[in-house]
PDB file of C-alpha atoms in Angstrom:
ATOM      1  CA  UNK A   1      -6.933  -5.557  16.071  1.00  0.00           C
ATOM      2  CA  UNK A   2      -3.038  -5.401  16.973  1.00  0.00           C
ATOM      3  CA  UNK A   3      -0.838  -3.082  15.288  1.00  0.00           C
ATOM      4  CA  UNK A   4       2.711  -2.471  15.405  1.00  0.00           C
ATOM      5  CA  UNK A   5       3.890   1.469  14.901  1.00  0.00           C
ATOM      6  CA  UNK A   6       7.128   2.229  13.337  1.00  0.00           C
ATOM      7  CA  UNK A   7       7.862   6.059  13.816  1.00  0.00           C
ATOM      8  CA  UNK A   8      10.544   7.770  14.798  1.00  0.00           C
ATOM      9  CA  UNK A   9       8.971  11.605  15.214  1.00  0.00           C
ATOM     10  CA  UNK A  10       7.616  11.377  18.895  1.00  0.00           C
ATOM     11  CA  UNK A  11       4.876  13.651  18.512  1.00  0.00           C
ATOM     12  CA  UNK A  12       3.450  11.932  15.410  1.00  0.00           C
ATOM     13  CA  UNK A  13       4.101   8.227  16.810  1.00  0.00           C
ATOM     14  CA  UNK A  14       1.778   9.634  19.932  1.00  0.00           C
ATOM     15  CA  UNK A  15      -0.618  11.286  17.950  1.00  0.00           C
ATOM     16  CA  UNK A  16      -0.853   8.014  15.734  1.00  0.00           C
ATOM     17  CA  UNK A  17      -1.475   5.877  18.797  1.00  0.00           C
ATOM     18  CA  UNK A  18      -3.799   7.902  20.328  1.00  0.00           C
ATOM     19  CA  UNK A  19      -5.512   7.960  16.373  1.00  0.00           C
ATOM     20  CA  UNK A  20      -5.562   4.491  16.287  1.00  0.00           C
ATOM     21  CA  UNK A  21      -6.565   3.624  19.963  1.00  0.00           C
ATOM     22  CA  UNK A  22      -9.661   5.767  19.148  1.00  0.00           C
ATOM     23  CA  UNK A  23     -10.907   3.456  16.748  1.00  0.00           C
ATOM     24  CA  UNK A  24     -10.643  -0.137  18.265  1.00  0.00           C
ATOM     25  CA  UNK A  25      -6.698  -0.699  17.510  1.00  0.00           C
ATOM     26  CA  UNK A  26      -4.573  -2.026  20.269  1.00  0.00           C
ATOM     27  CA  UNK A  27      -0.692  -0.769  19.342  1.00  0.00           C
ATOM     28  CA  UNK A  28       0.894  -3.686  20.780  1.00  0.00           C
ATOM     29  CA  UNK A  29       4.017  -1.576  20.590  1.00  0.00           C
ATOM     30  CA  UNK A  30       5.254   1.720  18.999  1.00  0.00           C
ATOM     31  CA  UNK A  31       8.783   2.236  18.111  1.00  0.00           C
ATOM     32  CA  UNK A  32      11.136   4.092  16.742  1.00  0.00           C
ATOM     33  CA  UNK A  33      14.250   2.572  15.183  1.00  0.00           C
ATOM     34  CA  UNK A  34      14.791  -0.611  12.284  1.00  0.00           C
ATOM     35  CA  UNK A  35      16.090  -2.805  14.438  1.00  0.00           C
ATOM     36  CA  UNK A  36      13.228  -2.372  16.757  1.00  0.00           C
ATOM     37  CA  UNK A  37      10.352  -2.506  14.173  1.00  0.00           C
ATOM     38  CA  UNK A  38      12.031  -6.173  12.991  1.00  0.00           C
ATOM     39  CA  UNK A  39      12.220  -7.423  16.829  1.00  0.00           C
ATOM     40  CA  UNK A  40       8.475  -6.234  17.673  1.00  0.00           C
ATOM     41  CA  UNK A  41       7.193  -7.892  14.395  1.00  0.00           C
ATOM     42  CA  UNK A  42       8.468 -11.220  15.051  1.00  0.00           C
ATOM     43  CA  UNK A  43       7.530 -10.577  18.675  1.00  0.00           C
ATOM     44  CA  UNK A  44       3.963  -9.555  18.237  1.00  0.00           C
ATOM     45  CA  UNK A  45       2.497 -11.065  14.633  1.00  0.00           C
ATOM     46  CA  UNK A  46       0.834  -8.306  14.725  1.00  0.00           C
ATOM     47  CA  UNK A  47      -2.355  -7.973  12.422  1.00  0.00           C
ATOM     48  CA  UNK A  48      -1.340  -5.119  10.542  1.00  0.00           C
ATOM     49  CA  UNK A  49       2.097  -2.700  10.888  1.00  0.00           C
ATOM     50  CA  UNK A  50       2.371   0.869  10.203  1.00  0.00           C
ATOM     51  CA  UNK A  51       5.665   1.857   8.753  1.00  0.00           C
ATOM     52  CA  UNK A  52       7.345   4.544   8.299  1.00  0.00           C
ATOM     53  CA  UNK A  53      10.081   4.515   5.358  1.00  0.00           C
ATOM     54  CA  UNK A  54      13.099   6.133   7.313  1.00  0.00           C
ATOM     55  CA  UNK A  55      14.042   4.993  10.539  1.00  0.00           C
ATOM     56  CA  UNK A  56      17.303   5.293  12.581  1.00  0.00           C
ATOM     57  CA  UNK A  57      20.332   4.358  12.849  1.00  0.00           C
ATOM     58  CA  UNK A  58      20.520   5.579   9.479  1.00  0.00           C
ATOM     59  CA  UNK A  59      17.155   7.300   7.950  1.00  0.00           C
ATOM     60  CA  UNK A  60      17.338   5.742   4.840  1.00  0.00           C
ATOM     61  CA  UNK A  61      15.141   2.492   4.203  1.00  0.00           C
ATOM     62  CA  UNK A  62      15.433   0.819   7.580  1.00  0.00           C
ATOM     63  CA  UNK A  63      11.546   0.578   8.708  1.00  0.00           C
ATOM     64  CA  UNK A  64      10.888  -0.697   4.471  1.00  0.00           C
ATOM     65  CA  UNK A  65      13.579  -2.976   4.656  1.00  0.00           C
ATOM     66  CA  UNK A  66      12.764  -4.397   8.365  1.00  0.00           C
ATOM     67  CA  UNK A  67       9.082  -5.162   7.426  1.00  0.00           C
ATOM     68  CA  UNK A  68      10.086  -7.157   4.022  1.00  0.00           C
ATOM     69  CA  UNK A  69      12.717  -9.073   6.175  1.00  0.00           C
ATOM     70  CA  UNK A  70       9.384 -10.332   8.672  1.00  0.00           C
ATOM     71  CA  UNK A  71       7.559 -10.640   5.694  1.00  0.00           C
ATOM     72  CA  UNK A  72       9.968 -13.320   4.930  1.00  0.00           C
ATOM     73  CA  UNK A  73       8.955 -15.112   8.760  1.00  0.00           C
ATOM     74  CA  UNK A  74       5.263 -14.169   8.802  1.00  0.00           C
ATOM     75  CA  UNK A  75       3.963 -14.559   5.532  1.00  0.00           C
ATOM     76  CA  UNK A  76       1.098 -12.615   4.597  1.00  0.00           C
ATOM     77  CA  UNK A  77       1.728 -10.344   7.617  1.00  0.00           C
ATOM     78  CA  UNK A  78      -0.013  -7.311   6.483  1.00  0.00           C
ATOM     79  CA  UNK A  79       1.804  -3.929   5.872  1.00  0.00           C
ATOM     80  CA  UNK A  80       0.737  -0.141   5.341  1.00  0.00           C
ATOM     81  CA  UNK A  81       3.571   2.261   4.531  1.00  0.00           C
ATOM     82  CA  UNK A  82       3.352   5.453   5.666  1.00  0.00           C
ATOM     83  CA  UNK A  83       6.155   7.655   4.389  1.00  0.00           C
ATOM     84  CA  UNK A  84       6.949  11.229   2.597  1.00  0.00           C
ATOM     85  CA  UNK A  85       8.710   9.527   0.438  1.00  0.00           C
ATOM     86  CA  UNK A  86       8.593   6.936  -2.047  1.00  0.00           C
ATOM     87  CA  UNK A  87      11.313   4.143  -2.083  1.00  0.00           C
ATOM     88  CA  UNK A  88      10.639   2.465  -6.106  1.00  0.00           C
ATOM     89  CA  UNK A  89      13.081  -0.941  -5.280  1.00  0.00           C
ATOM     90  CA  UNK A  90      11.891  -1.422  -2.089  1.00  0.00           C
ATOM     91  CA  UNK A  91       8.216  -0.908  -2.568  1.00  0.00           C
ATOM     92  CA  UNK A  92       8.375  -3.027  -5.731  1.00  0.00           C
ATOM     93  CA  UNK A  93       9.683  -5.887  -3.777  1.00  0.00           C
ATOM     94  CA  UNK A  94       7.134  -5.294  -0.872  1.00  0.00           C
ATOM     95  CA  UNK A  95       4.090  -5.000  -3.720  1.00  0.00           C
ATOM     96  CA  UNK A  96       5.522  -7.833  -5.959  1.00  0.00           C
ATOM     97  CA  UNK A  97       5.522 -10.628  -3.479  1.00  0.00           C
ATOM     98  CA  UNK A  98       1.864 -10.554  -3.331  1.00  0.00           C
ATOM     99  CA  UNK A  99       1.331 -11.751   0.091  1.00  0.00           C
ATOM    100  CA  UNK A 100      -0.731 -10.584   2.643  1.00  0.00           C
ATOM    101  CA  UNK A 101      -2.303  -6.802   2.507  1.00  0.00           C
ATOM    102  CA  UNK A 102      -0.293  -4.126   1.199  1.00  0.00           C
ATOM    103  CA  UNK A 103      -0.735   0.081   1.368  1.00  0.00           C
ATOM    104  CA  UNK A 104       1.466   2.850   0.666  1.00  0.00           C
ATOM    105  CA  UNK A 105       0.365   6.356   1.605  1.00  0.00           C
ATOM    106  CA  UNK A 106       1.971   9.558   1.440  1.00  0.00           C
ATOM    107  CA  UNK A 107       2.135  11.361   4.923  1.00  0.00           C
ATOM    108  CA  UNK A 108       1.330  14.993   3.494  1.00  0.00           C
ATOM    109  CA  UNK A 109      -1.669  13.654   1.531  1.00  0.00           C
ATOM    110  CA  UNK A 110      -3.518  11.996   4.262  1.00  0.00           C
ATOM    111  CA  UNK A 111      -6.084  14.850   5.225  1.00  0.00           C
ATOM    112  CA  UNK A 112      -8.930  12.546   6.314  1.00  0.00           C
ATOM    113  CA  UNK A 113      -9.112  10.221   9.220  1.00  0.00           C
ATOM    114  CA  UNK A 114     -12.062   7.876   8.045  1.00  0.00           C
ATOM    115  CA  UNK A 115      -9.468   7.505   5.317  1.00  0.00           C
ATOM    116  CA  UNK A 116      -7.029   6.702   6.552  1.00  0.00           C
ATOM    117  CA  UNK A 117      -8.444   4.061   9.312  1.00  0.00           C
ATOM    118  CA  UNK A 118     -10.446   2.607   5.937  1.00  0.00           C
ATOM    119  CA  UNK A 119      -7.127   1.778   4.358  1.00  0.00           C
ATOM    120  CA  UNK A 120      -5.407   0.503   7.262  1.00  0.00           C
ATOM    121  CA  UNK A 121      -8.719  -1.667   7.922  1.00  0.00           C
ATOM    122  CA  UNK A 122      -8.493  -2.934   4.090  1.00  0.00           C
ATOM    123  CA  UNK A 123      -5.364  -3.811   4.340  1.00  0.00           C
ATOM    124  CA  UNK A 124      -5.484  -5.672   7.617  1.00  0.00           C
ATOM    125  CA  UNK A 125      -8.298  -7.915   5.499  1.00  0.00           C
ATOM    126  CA  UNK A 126      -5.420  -8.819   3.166  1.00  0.00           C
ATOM    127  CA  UNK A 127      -6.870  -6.008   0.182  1.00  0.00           C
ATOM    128  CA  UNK A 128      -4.643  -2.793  -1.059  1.00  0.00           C
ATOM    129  CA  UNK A 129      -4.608   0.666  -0.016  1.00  0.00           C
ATOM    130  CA  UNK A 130      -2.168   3.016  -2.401  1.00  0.00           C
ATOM    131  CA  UNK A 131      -1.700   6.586  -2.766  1.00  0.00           C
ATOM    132  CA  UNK A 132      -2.570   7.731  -6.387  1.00  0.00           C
ATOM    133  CA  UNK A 133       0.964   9.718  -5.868  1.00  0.00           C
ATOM    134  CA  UNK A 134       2.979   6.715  -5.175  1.00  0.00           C
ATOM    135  CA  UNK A 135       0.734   4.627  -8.094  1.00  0.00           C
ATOM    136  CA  UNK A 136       1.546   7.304 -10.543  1.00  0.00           C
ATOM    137  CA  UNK A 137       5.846   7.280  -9.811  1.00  0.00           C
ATOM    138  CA  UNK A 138       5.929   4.039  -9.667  1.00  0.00           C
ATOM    139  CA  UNK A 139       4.211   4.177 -13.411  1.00  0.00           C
ATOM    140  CA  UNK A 140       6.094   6.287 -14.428  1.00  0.00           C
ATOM    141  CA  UNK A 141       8.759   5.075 -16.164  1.00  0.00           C
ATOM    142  CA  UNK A 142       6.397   3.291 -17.963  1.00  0.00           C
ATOM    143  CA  UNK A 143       4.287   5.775 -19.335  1.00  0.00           C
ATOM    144  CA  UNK A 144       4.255   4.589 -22.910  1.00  0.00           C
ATOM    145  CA  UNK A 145       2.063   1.404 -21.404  1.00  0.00           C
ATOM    146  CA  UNK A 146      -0.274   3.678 -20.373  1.00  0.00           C
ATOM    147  CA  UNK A 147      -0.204   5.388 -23.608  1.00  0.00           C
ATOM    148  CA  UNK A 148      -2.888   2.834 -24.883  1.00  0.00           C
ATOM    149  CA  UNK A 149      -5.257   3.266 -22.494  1.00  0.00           C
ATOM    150  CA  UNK A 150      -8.391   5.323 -22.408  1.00  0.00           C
ATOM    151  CA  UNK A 151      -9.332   8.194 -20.290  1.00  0.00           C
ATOM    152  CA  UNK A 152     -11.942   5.615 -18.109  1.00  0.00           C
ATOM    153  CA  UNK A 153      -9.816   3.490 -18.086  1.00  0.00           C
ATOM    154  CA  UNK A 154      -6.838   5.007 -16.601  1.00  0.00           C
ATOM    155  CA  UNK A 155      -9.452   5.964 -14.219  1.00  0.00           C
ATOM    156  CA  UNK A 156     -10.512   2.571 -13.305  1.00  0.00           C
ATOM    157  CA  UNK A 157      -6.738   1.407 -12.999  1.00  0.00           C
ATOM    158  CA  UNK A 158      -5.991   4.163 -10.856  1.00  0.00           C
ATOM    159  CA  UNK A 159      -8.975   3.103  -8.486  1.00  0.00           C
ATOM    160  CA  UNK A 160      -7.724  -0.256  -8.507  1.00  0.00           C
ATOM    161  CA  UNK A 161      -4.427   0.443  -7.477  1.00  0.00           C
ATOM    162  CA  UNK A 162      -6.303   2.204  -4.842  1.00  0.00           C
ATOM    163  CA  UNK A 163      -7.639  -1.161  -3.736  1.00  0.00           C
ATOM    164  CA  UNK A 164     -11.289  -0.343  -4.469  1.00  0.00           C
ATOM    165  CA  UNK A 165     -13.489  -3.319  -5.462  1.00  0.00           C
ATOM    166  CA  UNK A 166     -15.633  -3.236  -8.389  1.00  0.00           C
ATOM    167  CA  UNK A 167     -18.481  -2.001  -6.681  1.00  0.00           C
ATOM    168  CA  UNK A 168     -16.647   0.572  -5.024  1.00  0.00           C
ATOM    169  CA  UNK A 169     -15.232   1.840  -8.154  1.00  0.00           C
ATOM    170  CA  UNK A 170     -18.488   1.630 -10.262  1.00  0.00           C
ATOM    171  CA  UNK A 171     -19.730   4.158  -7.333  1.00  0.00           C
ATOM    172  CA  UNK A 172     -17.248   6.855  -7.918  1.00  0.00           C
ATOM    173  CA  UNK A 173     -17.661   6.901 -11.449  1.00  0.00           C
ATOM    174  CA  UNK A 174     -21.226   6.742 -11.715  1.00  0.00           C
ATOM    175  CA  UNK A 175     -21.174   3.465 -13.868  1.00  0.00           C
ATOM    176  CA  UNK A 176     -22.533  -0.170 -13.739  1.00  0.00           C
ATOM    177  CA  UNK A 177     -20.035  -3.156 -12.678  1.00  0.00           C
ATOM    178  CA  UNK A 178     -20.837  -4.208 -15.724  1.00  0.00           C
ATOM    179  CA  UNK A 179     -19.316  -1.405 -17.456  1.00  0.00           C
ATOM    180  CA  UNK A 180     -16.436  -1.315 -14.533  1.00  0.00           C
ATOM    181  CA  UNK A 181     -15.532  -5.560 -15.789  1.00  0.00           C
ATOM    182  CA  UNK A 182     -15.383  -4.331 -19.335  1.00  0.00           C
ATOM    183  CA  UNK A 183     -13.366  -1.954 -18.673  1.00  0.00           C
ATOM    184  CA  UNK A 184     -11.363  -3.949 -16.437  1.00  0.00           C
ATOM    185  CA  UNK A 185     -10.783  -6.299 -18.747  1.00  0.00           C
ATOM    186  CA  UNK A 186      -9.497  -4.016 -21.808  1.00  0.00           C
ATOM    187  CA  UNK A 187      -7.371  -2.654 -19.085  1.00  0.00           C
ATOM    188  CA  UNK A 188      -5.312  -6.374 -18.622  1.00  0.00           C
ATOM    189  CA  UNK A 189      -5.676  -7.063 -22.521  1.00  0.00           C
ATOM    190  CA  UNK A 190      -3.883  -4.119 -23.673  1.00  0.00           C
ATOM    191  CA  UNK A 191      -1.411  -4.481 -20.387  1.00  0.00           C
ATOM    192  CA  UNK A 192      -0.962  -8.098 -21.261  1.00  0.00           C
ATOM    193  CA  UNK A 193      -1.772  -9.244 -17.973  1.00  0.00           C
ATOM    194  CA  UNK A 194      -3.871 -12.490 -17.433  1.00  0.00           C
ATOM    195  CA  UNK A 195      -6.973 -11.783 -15.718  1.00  0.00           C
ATOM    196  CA  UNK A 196      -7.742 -12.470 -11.708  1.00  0.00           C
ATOM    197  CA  UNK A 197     -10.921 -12.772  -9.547  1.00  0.00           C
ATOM    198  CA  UNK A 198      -8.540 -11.637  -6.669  1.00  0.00           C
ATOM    199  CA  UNK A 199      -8.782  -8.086  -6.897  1.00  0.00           C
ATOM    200  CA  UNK A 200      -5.550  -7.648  -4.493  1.00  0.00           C
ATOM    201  CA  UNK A 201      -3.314 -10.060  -6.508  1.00  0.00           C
ATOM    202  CA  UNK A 202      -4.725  -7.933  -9.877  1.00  0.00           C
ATOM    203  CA  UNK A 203      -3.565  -4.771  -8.421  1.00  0.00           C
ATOM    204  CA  UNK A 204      -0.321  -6.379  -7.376  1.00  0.00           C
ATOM    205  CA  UNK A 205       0.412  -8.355 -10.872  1.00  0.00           C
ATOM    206  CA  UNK A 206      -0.024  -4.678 -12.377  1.00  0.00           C
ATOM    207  CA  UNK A 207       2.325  -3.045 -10.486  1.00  0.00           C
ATOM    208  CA  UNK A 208       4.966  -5.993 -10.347  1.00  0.00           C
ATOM    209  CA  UNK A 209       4.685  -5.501 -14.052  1.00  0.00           C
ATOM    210  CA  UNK A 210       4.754  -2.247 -14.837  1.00  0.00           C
ATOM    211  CA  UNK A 211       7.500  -1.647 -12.453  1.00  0.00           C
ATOM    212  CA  UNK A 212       9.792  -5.066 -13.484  1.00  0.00           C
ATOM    213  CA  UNK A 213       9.307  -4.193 -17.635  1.00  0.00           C
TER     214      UNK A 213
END
């Protein structure tokens, strides 16, 4: 599986070549500016890109902004931030065009390397993989939503924004996916939200919404 690395710390880009290498990638190329990153995506159609946020010249939302503007040449190319920070307009652009797989993980959070090459895998198969950090500011400003929701199923909408399928979810809470549907369901009703057999554009619609109301 080819993957283009956007990094601009030369110990980390190593280390996450070497990472990745390890377990069946091929980094078709690793670099370490914006303008780079948009050159080897349109180069490479790579099957999945790891980006991080802030790239030279400027360390601001280059390596965000680069992998949007291929997004716009490659649809559907898929796309796994990897950032300390999170960038609200430019992620909700990146999550509301629903195209293609999607992830946005927090640098300091990632502590496990099955992980980690699980959510770059799921997101290479088009699916979502986001950090419960970046779910949570990127909700927040619409906290009174949430308001209406219960306990399970905040829970269930958090998993989902994880990109876990039903099964997966009705695993880590111990419950049926019966009981994960229903709750799945009250979730959209009381968000408004049609309802979607595609669990990636689901997670996506959310987000888009909550972000764009």
């Amino acid at each position: 599986m080819d993957v283009v690395l956007a990094e601009d710390h030369s110990l980390l880009r190593d280390g996450l070549t070497r990472l990745l290498e390890a377990h069946d990638f091929r980094v078709v190329e690793a670099v370490d500016n914006g303008p780079a990153l948009a050159a080897a995506l349109l180069k490479h159609r790579p099957d999945v890109a790891v980006v991080d946020i802030r790239l030279p010249p400027t360390f601001t939302d280059e390596g965000l902004r680069a992998a949007i503007e291929a997004r716009r040449h490659i649809p559907a190319l898929p796309i796994l931030v990897l950032s300390q920070y999170v960038e609200q307009l430019y992620a909700r652009e990146l999550l509301g065009d629903r195209r293609g797989g999607v992830g946005y993980l927090l640098k300091d959070r990632v502590s496990n390397v099955g992980e980690f090459i699980e959510a770059l895998r799921r997101v290479a198969a088009g699916g979502t993989a986001m950090d419960p950090e970046v779910v949570a500011r990127l909700l927040g400003k619409q906290q009174n939503r949430l308001d209406a929701l219960t306990p399970r199923e905040l829970e269930v909408l958090g998993l989902m924004a994880e990109g876990r399928t039903n099964a997966a979810i009705a695993a880590s809470l111990f419950i049926t996916e019966k009981a994960v549907g229903k709750h799945s369901a009250n979730v959209f009703r009381k968000l408004g939200l049609g309802q979607s057999e595609d669990d990636n554009r689901r997670v996506l619609a959310v987000l888009a919404y909550l972000e764009g109301n």
